[in-house]
Short mmCIF file of C-alpha atoms and ligand atoms in Angstrom, two decimals:
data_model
loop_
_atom_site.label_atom_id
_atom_site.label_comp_id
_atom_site.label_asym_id
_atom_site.label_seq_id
_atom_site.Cartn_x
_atom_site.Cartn_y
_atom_site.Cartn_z
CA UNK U 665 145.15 160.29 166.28
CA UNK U 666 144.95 159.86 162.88
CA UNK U 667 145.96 156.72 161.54
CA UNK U 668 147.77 155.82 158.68
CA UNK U 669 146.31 152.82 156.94
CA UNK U 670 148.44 150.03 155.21
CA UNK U 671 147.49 147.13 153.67
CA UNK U 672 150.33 144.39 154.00
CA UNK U 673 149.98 141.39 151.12
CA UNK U 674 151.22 138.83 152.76
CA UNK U 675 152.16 134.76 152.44
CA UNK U 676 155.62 135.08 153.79
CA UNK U 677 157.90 134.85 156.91
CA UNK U 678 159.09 138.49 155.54
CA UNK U 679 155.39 139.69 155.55
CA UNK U 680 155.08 138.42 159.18
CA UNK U 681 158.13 140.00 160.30
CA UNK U 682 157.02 143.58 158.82
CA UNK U 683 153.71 143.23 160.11
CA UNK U 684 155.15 142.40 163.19
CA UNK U 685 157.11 145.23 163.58
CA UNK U 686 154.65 148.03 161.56
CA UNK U 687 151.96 146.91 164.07
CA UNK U 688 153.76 147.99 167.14
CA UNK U 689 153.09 151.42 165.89
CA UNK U 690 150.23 153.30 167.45
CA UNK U 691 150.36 155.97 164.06
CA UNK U 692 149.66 152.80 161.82
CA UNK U 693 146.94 150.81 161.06
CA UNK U 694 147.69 147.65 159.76
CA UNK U 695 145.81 145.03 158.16
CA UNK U 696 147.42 141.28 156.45
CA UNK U 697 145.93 140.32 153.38
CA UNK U 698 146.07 135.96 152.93
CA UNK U 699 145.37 134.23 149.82
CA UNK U 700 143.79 131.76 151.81
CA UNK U 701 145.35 129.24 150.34
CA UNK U 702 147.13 127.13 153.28
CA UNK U 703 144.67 125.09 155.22
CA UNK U 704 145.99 126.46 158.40
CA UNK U 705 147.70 129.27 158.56
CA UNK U 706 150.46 130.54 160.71
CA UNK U 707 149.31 132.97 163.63
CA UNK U 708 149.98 136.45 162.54
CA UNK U 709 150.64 139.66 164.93
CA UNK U 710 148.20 141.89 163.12
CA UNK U 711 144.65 141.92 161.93
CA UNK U 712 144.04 139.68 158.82
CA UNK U 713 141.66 139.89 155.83
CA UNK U 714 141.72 136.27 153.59
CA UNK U 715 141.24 135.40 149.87
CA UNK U 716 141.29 137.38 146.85
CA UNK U 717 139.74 140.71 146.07
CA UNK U 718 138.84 139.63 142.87
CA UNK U 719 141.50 141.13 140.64
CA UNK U 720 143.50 144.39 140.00
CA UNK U 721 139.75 145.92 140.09
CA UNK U 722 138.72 144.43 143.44
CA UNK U 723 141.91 145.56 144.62
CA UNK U 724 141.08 149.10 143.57
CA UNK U 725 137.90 148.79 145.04
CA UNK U 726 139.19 147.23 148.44
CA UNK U 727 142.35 150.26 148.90
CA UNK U 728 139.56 152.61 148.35
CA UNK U 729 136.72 151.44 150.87
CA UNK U 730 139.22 151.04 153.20
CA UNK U 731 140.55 154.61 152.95
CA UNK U 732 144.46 152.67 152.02
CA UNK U 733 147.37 154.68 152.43
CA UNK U 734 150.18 152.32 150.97
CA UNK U 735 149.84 149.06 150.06
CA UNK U 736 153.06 146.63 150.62
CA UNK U 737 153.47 143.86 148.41
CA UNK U 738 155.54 140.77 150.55
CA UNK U 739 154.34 138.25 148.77
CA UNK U 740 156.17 134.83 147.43
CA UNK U 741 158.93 136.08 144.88
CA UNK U 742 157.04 133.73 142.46
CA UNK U 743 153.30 135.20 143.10
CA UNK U 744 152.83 136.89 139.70
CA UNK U 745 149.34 137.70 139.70
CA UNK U 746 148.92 139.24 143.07
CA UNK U 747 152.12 141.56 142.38
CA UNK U 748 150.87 142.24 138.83
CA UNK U 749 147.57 142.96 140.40
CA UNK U 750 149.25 145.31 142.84
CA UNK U 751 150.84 147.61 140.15
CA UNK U 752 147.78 147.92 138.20
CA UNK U 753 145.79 148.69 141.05
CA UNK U 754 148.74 151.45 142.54
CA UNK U 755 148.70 152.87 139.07
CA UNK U 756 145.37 153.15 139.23
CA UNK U 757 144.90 155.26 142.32
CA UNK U 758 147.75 157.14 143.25
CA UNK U 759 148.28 155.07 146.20
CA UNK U 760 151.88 154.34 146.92
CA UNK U 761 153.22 150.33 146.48
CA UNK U 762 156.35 149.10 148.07
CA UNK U 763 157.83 145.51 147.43
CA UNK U 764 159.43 143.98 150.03
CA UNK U 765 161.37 140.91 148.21
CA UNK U 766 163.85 138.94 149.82
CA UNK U 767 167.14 138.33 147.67
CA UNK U 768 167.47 135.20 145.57
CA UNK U 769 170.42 132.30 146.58
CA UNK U 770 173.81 133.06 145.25
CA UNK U 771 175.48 129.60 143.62
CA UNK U 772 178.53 128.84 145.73
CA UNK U 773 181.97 126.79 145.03
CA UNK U 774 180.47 123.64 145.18
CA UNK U 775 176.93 124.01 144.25
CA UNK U 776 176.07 121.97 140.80
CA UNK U 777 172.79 124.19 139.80
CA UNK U 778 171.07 124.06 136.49
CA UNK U 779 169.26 127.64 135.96
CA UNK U 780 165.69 127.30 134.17
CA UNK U 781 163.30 130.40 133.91
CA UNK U 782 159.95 128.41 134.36
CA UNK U 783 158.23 125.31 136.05
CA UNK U 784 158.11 123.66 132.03
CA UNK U 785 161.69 124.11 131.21
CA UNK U 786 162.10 122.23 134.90
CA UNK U 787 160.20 119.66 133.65
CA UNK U 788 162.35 119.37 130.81
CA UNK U 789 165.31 119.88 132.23
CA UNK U 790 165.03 116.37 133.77
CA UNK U 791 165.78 114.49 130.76
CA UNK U 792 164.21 111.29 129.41
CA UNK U 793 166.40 109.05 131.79
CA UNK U 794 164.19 108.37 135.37
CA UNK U 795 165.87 110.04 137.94
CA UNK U 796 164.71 110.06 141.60
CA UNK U 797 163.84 113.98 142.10
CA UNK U 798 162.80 115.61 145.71
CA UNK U 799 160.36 118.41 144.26
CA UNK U 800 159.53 121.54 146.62
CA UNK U 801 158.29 124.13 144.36
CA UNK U 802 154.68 123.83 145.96
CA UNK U 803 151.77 121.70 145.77
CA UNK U 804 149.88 124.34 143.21
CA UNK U 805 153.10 123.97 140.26
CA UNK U 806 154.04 120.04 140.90
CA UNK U 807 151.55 119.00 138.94
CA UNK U 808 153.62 120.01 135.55
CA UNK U 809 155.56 117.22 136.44
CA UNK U 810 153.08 114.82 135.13
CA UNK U 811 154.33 115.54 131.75
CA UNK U 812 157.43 113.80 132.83
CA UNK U 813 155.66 110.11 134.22
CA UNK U 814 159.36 108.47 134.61
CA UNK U 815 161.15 109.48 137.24
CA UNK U 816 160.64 108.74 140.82
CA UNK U 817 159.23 111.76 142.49
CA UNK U 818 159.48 112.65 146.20
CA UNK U 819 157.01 116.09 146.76
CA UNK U 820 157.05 118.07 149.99
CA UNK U 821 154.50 120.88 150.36
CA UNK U 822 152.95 122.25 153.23
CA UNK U 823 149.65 121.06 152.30
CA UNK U 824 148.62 117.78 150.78
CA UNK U 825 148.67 118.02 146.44
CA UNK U 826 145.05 117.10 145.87
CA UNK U 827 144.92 115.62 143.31
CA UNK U 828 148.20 113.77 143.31
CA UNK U 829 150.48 113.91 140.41
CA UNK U 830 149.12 111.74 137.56
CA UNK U 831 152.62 109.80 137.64
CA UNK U 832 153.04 106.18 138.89
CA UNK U 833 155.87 106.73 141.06
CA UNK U 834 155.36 109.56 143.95
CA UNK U 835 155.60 110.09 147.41
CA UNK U 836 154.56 112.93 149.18
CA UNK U 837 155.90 114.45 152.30
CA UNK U 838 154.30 117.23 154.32
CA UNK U 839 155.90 119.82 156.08
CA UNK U 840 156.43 123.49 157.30
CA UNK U 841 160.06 124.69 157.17
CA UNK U 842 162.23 125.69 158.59
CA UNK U 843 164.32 123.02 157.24
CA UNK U 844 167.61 122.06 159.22
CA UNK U 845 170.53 121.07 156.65
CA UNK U 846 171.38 117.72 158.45
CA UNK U 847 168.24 117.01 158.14
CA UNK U 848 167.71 117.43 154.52
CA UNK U 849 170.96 115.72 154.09
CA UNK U 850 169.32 112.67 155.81
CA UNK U 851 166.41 112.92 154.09
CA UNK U 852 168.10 113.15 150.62
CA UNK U 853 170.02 110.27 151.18
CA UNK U 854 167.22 107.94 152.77
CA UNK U 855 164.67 108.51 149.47
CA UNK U 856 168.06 108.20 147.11
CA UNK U 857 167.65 111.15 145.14
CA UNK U 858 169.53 112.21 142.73
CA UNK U 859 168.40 115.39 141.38
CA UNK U 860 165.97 118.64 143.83
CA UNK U 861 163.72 121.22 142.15
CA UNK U 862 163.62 124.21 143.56
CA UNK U 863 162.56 127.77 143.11
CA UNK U 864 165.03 130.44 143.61
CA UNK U 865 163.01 131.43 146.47
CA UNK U 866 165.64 132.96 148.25
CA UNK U 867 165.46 133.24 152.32
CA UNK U 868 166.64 130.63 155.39
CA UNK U 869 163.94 128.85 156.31
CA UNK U 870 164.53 126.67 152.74
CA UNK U 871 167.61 127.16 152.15
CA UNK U 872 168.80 123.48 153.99
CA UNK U 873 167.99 121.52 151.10
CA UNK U 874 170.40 123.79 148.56
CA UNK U 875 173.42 123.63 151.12
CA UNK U 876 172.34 119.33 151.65
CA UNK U 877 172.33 118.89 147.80
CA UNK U 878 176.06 121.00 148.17
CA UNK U 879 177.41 118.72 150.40
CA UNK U 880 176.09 115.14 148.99
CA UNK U 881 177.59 116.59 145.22
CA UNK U 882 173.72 116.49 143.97
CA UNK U 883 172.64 118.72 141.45
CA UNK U 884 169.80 120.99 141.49
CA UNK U 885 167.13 122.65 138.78
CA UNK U 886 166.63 126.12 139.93
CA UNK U 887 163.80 128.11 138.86
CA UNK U 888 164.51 131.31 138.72
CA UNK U 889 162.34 133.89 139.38
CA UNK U 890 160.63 136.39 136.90
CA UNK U 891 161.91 139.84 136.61
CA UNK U 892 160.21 142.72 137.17
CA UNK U 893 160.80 146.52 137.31
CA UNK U 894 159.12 148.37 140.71
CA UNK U 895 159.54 151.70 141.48
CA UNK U 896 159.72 151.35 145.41
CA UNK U 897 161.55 148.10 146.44
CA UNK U 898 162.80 146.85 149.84
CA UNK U 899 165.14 143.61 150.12
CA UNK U 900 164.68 143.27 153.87
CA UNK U 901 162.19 144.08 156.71
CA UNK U 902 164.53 147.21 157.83
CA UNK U 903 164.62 148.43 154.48
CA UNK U 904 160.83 148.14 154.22
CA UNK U 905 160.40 149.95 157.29
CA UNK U 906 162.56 152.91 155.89
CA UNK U 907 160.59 152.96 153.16
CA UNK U 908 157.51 152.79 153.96
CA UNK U 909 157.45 155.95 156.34
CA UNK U 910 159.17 157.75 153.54
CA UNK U 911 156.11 156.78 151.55
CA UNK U 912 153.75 157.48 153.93
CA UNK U 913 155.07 161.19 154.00
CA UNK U 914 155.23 161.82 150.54
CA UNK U 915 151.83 160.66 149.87
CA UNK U 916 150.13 162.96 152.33
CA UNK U 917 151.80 165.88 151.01
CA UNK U 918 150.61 165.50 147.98
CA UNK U 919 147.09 165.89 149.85
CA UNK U 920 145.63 162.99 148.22
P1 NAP K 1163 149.29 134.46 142.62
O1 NAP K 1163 149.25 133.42 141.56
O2 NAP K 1163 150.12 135.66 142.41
O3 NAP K 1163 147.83 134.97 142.95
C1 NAP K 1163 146.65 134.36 142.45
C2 NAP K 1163 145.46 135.07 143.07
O4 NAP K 1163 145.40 134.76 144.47
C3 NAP K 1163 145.57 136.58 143.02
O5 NAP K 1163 145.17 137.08 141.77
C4 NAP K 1163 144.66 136.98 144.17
O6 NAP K 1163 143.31 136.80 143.82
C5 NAP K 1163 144.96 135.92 145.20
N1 NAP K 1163 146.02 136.30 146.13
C6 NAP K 1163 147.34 135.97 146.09
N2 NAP K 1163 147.99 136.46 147.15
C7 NAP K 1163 147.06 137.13 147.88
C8 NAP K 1163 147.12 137.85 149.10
N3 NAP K 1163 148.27 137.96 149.81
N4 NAP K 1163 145.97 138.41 149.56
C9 NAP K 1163 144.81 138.27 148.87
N5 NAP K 1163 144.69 137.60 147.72
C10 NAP K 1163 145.81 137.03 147.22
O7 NAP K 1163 149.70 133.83 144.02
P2 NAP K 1163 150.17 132.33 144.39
O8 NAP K 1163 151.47 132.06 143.75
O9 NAP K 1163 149.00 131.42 144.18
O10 NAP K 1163 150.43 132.52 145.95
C11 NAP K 1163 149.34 132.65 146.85
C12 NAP K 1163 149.85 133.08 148.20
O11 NAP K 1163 150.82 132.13 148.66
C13 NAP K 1163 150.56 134.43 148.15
O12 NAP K 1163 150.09 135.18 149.24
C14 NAP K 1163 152.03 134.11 148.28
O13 NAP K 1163 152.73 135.09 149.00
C15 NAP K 1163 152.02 132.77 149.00
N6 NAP K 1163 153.12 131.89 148.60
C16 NAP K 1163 153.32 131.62 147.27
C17 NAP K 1163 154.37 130.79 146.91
C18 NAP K 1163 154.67 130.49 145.45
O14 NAP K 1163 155.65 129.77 145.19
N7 NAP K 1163 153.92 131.01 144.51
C19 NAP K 1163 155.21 130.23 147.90
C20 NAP K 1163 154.96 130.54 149.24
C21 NAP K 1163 153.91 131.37 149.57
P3 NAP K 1163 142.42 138.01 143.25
O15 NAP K 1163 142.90 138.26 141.87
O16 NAP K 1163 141.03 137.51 143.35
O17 NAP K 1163 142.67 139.19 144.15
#
């Protein structure tokens, strides 16, 4: 048989899940594409290419040698470049792109959030009085926060930030959600903070930190994520899975 051939770009629990499921098929060909970025990566169900193709170019390049028949962008809600790239390079050749995003938290009775549209404005948004702040927006963005040296800073990331934040006051915790509310509520209360940073990254597996930061009254600096506009978009694995085939079809029948 004939196999269609999709390139999944991955870095997500949603990306795993979809792969998952897409590489049950015996019609499909899959293949997971990882930034390489995490120093050890989870075990995925499917064949997986790592680290960049070297732009929207290499991207072009890599969908054509590998004779791609729809690429499916399930990356991090906040990876810009590698969705921007994604566009560009589906523009480029005809070949179909579906986003798979999960939705964003919804604020709740109860929730005290603070809305900011980048990783700056967070910064900001902190004020000149030292606060102590749990930040978990990544060990590639916390480094912003050295523009704000005086607060107390706890950092979780999944791997260590290297170098540390150029602040005198930081501690750094690393771990792999998911992330049980009791015990963020625990851990909230033993490092006495008073303020989280978050992304708006949506999904369960962080969630337990919002609902902790509910319960203790904290507040919390979200950072929402940036809009964009794609033509084929999926909000959950199912959805994806719809899709895609109905990609798949149209894309052969155009004979390309
Ligand atoms: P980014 O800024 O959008 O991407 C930077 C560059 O990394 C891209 O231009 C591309 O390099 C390469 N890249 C990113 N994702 C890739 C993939 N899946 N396969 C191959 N190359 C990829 O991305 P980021 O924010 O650094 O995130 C990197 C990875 O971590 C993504 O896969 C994302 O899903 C995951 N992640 C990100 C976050 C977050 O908050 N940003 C959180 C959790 C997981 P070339 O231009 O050379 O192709």
């Amino acid at each position: 048989m004939d196999k269609r051939r999709i390139l999944i770009l991955g870095g997500t629990t949603e990306a795993r899940d979809l792969a998952d499921r897409l590489g049950e098929r015996p019609d499909l060909a899959v293949t997971l594409s990882l930034a390489g970025r995490t120093l050890d990566p989870a075990p995925q169900p499917v064949p997986v290419r790592t680290g960049g193709f070297g732009g929207a170019e290499g991207l072009v390049t890599h969908l054509a040698s590998h004779a791609i028949d729809l690429v499916i962008d399930a990356t991090h809600p906040f990876a810009k470049q590698i969705s921007a790239n994604a566009r560009t390079a589906s523009a480029a050749t005809g070949i179909p792109l579906l986003r798979l995003e999960r939705l964003g938290w919804e604020e709740v009775s109860g929730d005290r959030w603070t809305r900011v549209a980048s990783v700056t404005d967070a910064v900001m948004a902190l004020g000149e009085v030292p606060r102590r702040v749990f930040l978990t927006i990544g060990r590639q963005e916390a480094k912003a926060f050295a523009a704000a040296p005086q607060h107390h800073y706890l950092v979780r990331s999944v791997d260590p930030v290297d170098p540390p934040l150029d602040v005198p006051d930081a501690q750094y915790l690393l771990a792999r959600g998911p992330f049980a509310v009791e015990n963020e509520i625990a851990l909230l209360r033993a490092h006495r903070i008073d303020v989280v940073v978050s992304k708006n990254s949506g999904g369960e597996a962080t969630r337990g930190k919002i609902v902790a930061a509910r319960l203790l009254g904290l507040p919390v600096l979200l950072i929402e994520r940036p809009a964009v506009a794609d033509d084929h978009r999926a909000e959950t694995v199912e959805d994806a899975l719809r899709l895609a085939d109905h990609l798949l079809a149209s894309f052969r029948k155009r004979g390309v």
